[in-house]
PDB file of C-alpha atoms (C1' of nucleotides) in Angstrom:
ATOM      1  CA  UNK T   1     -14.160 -28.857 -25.959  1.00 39.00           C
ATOM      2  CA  UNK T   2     -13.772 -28.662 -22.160  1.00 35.00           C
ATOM      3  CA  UNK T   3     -15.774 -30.007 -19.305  1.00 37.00           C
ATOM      4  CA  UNK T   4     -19.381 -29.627 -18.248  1.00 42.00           C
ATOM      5  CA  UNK T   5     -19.993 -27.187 -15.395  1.00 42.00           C
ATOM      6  CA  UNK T   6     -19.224 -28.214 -11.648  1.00 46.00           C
ATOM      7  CA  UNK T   7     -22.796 -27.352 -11.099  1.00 49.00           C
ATOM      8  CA  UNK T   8     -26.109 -25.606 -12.122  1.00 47.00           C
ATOM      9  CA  UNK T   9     -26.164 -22.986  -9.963  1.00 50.00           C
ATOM     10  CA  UNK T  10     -29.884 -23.155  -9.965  1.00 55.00           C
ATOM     11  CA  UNK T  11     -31.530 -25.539  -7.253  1.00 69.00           C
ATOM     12  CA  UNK T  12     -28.152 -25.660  -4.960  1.00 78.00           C
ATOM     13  CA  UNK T  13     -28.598 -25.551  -1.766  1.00 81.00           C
ATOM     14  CA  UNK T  14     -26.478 -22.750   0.181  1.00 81.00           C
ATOM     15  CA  UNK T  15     -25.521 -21.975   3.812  1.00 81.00           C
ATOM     16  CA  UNK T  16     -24.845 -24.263   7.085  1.00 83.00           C
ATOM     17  CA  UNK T  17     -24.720 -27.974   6.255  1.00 86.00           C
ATOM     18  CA  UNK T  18     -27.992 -30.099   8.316  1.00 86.00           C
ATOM     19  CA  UNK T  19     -26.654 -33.332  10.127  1.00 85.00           C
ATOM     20  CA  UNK T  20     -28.667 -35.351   7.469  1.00 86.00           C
ATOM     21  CA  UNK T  21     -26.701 -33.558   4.476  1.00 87.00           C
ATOM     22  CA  UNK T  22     -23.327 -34.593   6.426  1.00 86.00           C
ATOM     23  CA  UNK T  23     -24.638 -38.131   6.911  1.00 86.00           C
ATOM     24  CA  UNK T  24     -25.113 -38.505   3.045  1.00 87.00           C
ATOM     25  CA  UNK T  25     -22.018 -37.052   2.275  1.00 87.00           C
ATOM     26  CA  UNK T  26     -19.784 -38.945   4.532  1.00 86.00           C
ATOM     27  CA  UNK T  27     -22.118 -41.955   3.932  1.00 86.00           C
ATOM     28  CA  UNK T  28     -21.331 -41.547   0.226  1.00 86.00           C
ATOM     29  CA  UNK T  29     -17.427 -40.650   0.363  1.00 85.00           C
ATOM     30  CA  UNK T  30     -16.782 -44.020   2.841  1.00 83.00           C
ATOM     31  CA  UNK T  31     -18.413 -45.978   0.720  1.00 83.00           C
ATOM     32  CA  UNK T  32     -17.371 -44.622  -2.700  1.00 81.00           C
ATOM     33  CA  UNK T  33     -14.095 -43.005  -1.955  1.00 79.00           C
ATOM     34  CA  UNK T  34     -13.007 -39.194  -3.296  1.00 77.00           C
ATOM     35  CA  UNK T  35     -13.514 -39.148  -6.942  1.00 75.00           C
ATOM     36  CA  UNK T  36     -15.219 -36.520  -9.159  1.00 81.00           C
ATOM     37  CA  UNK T  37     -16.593 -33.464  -6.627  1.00 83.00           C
ATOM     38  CA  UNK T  38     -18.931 -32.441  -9.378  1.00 81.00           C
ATOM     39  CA  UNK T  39     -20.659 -36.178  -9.445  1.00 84.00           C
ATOM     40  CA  UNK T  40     -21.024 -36.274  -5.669  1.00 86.00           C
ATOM     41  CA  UNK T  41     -24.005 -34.176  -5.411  1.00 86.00           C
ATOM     42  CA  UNK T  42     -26.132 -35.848  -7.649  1.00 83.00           C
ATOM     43  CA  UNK T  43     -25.073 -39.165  -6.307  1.00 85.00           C
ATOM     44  CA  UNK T  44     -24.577 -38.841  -2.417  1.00 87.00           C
ATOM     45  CA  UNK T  45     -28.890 -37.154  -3.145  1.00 86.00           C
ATOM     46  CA  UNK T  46     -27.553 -33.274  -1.828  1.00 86.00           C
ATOM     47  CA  UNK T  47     -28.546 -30.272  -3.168  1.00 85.00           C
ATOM     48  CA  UNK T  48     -25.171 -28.586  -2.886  1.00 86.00           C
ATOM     49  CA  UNK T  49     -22.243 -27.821  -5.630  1.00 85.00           C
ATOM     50  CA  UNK T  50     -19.951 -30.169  -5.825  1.00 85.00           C
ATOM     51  CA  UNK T  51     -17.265 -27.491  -4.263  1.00 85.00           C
ATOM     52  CA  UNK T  52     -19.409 -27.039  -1.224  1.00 87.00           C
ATOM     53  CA  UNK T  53     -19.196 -30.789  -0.639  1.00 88.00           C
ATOM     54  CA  UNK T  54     -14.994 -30.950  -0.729  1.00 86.00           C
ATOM     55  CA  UNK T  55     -14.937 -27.860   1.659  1.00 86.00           C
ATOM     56  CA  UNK T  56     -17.488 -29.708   3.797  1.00 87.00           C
ATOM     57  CA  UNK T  57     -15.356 -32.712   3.643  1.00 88.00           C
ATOM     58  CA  UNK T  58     -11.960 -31.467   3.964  1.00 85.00           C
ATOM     59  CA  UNK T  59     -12.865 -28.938   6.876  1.00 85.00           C
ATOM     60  CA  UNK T  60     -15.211 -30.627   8.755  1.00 85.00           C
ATOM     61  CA  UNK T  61     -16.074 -33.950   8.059  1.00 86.00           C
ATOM     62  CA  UNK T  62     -13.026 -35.727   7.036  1.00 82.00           C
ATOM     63  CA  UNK T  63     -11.827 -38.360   9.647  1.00 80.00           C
ATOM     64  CA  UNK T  64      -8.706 -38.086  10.365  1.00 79.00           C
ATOM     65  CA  UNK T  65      -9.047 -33.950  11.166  1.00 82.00           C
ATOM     66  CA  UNK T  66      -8.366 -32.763  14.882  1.00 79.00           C
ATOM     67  CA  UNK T  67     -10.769 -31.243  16.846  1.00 75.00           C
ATOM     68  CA  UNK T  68     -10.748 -28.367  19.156  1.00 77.00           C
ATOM     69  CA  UNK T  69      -8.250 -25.417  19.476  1.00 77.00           C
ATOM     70  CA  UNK T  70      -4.657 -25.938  17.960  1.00 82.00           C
ATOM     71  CA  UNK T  71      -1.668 -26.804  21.027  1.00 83.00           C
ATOM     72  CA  UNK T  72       0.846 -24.436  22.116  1.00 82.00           C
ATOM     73  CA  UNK T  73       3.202 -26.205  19.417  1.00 84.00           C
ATOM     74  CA  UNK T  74       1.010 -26.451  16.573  1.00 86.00           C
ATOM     75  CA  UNK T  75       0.115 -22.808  17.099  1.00 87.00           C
ATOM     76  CA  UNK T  76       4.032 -21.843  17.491  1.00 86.00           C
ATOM     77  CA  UNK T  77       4.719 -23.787  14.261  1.00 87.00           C
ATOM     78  CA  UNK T  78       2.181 -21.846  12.576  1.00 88.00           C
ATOM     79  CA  UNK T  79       3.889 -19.134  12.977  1.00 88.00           C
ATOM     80  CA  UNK T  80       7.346 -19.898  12.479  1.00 87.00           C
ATOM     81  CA  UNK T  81       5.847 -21.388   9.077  1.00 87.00           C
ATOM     82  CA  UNK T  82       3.804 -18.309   8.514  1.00 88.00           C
ATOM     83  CA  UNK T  83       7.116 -16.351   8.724  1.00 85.00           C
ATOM     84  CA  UNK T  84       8.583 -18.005   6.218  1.00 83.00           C
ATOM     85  CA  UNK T  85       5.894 -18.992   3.996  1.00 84.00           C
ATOM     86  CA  UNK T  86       3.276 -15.816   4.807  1.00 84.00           C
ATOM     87  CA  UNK T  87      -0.274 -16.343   3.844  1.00 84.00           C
ATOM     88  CA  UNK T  88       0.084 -19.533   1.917  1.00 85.00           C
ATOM     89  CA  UNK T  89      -2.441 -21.657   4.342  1.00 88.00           C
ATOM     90  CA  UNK T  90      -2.732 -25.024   2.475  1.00 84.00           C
ATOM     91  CA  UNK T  91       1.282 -25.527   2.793  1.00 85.00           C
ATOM     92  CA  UNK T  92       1.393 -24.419   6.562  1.00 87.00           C
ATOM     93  CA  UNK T  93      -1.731 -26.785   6.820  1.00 86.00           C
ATOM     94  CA  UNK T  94       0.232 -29.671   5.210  1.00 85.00           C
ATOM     95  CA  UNK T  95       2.720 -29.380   7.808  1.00 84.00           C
ATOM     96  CA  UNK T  96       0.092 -29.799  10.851  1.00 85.00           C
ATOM     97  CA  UNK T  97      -1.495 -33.343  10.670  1.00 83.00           C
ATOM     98  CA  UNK T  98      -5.187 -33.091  10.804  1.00 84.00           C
ATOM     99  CA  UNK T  99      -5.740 -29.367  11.089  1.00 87.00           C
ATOM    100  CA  UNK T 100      -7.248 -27.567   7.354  1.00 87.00           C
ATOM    101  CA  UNK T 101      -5.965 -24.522   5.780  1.00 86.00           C
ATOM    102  CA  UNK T 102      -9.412 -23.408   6.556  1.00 87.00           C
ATOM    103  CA  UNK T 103      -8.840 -23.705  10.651  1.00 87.00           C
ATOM    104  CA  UNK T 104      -5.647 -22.628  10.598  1.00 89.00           C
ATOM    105  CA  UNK T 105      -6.586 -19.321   8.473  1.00 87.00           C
ATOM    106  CA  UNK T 106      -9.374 -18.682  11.117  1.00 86.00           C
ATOM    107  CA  UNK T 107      -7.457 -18.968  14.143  1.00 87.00           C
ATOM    108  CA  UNK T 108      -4.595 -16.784  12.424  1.00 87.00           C
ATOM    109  CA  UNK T 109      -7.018 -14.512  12.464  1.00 85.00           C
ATOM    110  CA  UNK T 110      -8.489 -14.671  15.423  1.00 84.00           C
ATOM    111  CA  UNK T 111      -5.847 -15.452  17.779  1.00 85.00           C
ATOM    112  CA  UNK T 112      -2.128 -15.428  16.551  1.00 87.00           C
ATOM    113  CA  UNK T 113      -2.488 -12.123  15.200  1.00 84.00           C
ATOM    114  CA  UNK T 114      -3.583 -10.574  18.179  1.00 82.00           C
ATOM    115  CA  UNK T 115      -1.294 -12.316  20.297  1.00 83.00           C
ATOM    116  CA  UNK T 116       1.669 -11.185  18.177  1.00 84.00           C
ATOM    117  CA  UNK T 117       0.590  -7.495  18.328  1.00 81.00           C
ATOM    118  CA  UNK T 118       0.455  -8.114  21.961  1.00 79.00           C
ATOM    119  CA  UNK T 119       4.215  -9.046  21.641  1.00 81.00           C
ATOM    120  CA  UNK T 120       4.865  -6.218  19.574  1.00 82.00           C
ATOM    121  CA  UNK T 121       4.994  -7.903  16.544  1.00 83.00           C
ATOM    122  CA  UNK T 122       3.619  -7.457  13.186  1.00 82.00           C
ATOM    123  CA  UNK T 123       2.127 -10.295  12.130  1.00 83.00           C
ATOM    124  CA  UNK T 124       2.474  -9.591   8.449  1.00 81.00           C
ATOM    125  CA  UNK T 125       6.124  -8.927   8.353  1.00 82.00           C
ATOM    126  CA  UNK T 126       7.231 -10.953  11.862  1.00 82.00           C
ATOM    127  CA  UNK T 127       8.941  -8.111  12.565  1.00 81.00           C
ATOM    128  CA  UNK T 128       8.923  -6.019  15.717  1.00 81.00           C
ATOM    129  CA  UNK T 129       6.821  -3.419  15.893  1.00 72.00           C
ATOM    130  CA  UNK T 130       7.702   0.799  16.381  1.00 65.00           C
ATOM    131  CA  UNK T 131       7.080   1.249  19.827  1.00 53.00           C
ATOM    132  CA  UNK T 132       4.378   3.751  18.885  1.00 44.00           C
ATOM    133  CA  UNK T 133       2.504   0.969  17.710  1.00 42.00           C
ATOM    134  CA  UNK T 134       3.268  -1.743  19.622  1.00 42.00           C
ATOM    135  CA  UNK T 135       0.693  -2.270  21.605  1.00 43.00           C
ATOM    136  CA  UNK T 136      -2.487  -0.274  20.335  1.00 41.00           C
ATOM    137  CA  UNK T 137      -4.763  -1.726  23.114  1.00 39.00           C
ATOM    138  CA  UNK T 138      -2.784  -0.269  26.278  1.00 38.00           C
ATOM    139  CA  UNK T 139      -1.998   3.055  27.063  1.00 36.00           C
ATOM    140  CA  UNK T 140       1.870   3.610  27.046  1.00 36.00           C
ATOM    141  CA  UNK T 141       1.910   5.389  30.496  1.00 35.00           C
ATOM    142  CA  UNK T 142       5.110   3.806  31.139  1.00 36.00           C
ATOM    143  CA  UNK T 143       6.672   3.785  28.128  1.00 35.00           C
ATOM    144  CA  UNK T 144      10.072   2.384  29.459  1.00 34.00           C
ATOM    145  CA  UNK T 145       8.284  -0.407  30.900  1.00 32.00           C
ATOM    146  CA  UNK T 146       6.844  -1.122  28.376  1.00 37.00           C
ATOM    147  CA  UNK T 147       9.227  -1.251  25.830  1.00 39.00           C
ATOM    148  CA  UNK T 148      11.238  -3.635  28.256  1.00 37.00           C
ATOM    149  CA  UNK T 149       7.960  -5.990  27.895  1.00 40.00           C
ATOM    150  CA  UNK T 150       7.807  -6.183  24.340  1.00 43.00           C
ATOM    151  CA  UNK T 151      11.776  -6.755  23.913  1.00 43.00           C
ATOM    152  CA  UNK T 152      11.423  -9.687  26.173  1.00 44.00           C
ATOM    153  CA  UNK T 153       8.355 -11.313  24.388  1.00 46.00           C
ATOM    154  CA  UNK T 154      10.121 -10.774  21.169  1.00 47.00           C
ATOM    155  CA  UNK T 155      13.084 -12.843  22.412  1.00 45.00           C
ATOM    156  CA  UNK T 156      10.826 -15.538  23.675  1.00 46.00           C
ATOM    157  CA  UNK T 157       9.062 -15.658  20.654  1.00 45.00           C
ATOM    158  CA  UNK T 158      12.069 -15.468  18.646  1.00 46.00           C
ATOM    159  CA  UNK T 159      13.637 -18.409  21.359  1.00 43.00           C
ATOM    160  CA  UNK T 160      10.739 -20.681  20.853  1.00 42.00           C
ATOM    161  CA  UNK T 161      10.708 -20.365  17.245  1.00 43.00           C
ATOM    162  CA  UNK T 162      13.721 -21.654  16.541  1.00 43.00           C
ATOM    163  CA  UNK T 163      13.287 -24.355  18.633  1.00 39.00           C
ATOM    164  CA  UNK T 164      10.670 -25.501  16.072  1.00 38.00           C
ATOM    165  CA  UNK T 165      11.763 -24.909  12.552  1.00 38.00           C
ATOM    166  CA  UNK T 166      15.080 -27.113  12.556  1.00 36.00           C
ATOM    167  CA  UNK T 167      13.263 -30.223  13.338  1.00 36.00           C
ATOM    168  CA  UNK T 168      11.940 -29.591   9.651  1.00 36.00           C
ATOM    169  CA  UNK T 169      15.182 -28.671   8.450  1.00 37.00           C
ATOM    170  CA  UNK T 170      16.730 -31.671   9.630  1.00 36.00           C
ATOM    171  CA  UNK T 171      13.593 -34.285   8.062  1.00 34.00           C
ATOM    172  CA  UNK T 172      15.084 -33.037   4.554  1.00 33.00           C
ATOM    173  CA  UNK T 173      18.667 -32.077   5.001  1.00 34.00           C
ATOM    174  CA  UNK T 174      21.295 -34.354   2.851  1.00 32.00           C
ATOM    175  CA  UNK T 175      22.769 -35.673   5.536  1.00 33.00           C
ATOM    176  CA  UNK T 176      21.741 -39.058   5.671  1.00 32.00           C
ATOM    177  CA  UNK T 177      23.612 -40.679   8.638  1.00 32.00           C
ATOM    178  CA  UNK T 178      21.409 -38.549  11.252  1.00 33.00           C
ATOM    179  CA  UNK T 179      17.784 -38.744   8.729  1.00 32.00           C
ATOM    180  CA  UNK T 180      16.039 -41.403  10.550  1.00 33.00           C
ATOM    181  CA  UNK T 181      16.676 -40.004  13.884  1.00 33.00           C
ATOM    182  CA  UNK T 182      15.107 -36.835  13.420  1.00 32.00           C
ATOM    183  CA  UNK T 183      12.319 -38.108  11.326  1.00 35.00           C
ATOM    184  CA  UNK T 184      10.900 -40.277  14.613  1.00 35.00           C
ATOM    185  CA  UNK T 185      11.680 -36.622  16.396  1.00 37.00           C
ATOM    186  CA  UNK T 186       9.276 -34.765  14.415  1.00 36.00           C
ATOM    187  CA  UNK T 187       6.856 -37.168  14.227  1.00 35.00           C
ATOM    188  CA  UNK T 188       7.182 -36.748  17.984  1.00 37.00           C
ATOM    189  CA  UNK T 189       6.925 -33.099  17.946  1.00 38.00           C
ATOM    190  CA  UNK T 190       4.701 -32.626  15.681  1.00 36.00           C
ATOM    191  CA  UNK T 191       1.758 -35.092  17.381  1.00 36.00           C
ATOM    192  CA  UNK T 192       2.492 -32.693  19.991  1.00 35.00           C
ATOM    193  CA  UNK T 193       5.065 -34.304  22.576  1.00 33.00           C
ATOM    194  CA  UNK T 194       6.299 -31.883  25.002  1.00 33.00           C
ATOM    195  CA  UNK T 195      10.254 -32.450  24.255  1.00 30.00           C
ATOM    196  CA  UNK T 196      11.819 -31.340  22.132  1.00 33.00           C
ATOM    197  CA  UNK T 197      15.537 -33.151  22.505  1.00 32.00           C
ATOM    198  CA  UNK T 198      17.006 -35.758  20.938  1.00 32.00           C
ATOM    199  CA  UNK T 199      17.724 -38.546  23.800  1.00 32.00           C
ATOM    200  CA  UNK T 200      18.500 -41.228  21.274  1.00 32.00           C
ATOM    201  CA  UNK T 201      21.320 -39.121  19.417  1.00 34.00           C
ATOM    202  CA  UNK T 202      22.423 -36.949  22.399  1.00 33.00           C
ATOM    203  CA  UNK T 203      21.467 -34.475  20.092  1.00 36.00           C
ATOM    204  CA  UNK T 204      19.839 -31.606  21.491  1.00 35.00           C
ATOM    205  CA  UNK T 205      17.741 -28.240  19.244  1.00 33.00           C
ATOM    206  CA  UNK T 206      21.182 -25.868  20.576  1.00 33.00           C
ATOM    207  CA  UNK T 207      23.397 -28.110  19.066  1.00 35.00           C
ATOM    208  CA  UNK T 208      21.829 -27.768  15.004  1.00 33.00           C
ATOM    209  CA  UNK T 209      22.995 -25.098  13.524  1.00 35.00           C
ATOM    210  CA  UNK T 210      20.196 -22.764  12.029  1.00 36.00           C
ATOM    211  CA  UNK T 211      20.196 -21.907   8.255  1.00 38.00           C
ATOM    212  CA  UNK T 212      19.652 -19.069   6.864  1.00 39.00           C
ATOM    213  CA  UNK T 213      15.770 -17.655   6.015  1.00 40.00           C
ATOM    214  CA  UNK T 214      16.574 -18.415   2.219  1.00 40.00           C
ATOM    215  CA  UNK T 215      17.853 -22.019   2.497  1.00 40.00           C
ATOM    216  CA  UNK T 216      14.838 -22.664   4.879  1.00 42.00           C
ATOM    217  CA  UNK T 217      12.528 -21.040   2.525  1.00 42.00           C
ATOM    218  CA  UNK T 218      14.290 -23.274  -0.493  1.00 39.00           C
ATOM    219  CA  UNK T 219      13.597 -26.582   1.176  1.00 42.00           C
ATOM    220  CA  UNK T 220       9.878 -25.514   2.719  1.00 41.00           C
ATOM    221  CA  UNK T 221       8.966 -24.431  -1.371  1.00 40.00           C
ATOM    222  CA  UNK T 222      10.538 -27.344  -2.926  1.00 39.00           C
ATOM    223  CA  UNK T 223       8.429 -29.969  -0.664  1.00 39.00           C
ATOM    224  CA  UNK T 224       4.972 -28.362  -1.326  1.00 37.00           C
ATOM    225  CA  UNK T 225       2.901 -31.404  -2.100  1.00 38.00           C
ATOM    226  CA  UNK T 226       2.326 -33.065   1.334  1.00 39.00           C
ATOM    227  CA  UNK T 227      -0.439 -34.360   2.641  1.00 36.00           C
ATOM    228  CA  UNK T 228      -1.780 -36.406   5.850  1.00 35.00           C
ATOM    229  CA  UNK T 229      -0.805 -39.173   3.945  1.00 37.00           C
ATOM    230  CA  UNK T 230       2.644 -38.277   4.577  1.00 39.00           C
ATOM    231  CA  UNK T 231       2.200 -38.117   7.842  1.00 36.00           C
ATOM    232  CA  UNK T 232       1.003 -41.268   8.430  1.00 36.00           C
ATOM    233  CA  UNK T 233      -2.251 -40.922   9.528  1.00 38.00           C
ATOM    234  CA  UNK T 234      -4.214 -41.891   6.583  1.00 38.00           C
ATOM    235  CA  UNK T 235      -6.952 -43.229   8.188  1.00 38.00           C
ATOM    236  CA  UNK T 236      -9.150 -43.202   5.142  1.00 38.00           C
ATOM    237  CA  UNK T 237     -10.016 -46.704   4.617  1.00 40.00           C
ATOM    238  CA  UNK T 238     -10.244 -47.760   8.430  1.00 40.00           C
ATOM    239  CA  UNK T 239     -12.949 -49.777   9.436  1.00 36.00           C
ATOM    240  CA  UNK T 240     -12.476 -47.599  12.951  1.00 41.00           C
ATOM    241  CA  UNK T 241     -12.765 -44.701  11.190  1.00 40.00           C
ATOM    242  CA  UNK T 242     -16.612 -46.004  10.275  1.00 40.00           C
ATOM    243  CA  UNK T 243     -17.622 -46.745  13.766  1.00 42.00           C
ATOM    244  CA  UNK T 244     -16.336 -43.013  15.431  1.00 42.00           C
ATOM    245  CA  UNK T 245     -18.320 -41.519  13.046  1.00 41.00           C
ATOM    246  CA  UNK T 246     -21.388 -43.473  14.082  1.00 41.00           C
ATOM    247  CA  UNK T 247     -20.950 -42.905  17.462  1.00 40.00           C
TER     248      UNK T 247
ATOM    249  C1'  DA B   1     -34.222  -8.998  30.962  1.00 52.47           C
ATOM    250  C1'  DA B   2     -33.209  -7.174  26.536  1.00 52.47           C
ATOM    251  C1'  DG B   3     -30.558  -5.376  23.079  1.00 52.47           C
ATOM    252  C1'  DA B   4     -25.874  -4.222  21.415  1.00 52.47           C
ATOM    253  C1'  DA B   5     -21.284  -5.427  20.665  1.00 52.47           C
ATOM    254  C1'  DC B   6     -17.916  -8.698  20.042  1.00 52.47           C
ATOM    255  C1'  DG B   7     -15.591 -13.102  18.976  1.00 52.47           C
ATOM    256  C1'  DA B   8     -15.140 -17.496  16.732  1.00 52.47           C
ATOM    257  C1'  DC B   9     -15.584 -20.265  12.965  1.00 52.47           C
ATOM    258  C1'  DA B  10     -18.143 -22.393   9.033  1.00 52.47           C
ATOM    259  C1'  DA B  11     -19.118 -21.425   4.475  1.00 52.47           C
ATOM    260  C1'  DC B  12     -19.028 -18.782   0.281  1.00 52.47           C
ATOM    261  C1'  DC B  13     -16.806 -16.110  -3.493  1.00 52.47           C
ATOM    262  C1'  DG B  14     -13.763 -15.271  -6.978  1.00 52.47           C
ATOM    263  C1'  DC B  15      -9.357 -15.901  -8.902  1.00 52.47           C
ATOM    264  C1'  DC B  16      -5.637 -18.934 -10.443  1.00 52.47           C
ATOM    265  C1'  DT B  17      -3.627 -23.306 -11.937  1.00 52.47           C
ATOM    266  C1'  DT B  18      -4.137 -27.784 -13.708  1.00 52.47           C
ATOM    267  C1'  DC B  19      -6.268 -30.946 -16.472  1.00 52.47           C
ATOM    268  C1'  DT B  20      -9.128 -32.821 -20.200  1.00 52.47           C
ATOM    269  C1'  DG B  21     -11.188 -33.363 -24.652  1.00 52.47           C
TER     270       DG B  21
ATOM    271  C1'  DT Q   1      -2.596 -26.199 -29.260  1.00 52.47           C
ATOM    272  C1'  DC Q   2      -6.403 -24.271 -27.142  1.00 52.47           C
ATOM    273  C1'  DA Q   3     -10.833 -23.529 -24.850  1.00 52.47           C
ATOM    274  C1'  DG Q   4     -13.105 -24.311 -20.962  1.00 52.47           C
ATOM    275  C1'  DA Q   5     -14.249 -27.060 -16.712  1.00 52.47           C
ATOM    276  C1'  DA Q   6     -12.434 -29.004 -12.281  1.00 52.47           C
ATOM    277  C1'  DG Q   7      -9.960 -28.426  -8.416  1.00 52.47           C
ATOM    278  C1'  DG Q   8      -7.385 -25.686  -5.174  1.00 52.47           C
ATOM    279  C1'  DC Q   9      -6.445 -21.639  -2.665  1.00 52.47           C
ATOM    280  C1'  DG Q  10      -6.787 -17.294  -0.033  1.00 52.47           C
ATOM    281  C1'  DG Q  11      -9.808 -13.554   1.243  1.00 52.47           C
ATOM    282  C1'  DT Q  12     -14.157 -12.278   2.886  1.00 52.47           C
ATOM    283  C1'  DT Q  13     -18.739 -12.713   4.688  1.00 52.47           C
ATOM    284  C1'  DG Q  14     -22.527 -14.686   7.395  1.00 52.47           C
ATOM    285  C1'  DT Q  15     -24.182 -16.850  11.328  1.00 52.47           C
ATOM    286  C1'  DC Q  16     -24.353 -18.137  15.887  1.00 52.47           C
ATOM    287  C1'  DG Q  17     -22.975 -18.033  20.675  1.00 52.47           C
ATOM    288  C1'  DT Q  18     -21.186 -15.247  24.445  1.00 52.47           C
ATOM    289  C1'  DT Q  19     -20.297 -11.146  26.996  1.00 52.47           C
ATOM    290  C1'  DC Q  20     -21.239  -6.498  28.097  1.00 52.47           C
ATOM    291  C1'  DT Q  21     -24.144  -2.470  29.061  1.00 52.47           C
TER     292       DT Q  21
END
DNA sequence: AAGAACGACAACCGCCTTCTG
DNA sequence: TCAGAAGGCGGTTGTCGTTCT
């Protein structure tokens, strides 16, 4: 025999949360911590499925989630990560503290892929685009021209992605004498500091050597299961956390 | 000023995997 | 071992605010 149903589907509540539904919910989940979705409903008092209330909390309500649109960084590690993991939100998500798979999805979608057509690239495949298609939204009057602008963006795009990516490569490479140094460095660049060198190794991004797509991809699969926790900003049980909400 | 069109994002839907009895 | 529910995920839709005509 298996388990009872997550919900009734008859008397839930559907469509935007109210602030008094949000109340309840985080009321109930600060005081009672994450356990079984399906009870939460019935005990936080909401008429909603017990799925509707982990979306609402994971996307919206949880505490330690950013606000507001993601930085230049975040959004260029999105797509260095979207490159090599393609549409697989929740593990680009894990890699951005505080942002959802949910926000990250949406402003794929709203932004990043138009700005990469812009660039004359696809943003399925990352590659460039045939210069027929490369920019759908302008007239190619000045087709030389313009072909010159979408070779340059691709090189800057190209340029700033790998200035990204082997700060993640390093955090799990074998090598063990040079670890904890670029551990503190992506913490650094990942809460969104503008360098990106290495001033306590001498180490700078042009002096790590890039892997190939396939050992990237190997060490980005095998280390699917992070979470903020991870990160270190499990702010969860912080009395802080309590008082920014009320405020 | 009003309606249409568009953009952004929250929320839902349905499928898949994991877990439980 | 297996059936079926819970949880997780990605795609899609709905709603609301803003801009354009």
């Amino acid at each position: 025999m298996g388990r009872q149903p997550c919900c009734d589907k008859l008397g839930v509540k559907k469509g935007p949360w109210t602030a008094e539904e949000d109340k309840k919910l985080i009321n109930f989940i600060l005081t009672n911590g994450q356990c079984c979705w399906r009870a939460v409903p019935k005990l936080a008092g909401l008429r909603r499925c017990g799925k509707s209330c982990r979306l609402r909390w994971t996307n919206y309500l949880r505490p330690d989630l950013k606000r507001g649109l993601l930085t230049g960084s975040e959004e260029q590690l999105v797509i260095d990560l979207h490159a090599r993991l393609g549409n697989r939100w929740s593990k680009i998500a894990s890699r951005l503290p505080g942002r959802t798979d949910n926000e990250i999805k949406n402003h794929w979608n709203t932004h990043i892929k138009k700005k990469l057509l812009k660039m004359g690239i696809d943003p399925v495949t990352h590659e460039p685009l045939a210069n027929k298609e490369s920019n759908p939204t302008e007239p190619s009057s000045n087709s030389e021209l313009s072909r010159e602008t979408n070779s340059n963006n691709q090189e800057q795009f190209q340029e700033t992605s790998k200035v990204i990516i082997p700060s993640l490569e390093k955090k799990y490479s074998s090598d063990s004498s040079t670890e904890n140094c670029y551990d503190d460095q992506l913490m650094g660049c990942l809460w969104g500091d503008e360098s990106w060198e290495f001033p306590a190794s001498g180490h700078s991004f042009s002096d790590i050597s890039l892997p190939s797509l396939d050992e990237s991809c190997a060490w980005l699969l095998d280390c699917q299961d992070f979470g903020v926790h991870d990160f270190g900003v499990d702010c969860f049980n912080d009395v802080n956390v309590m008082n920014t909400l009320n405020t």
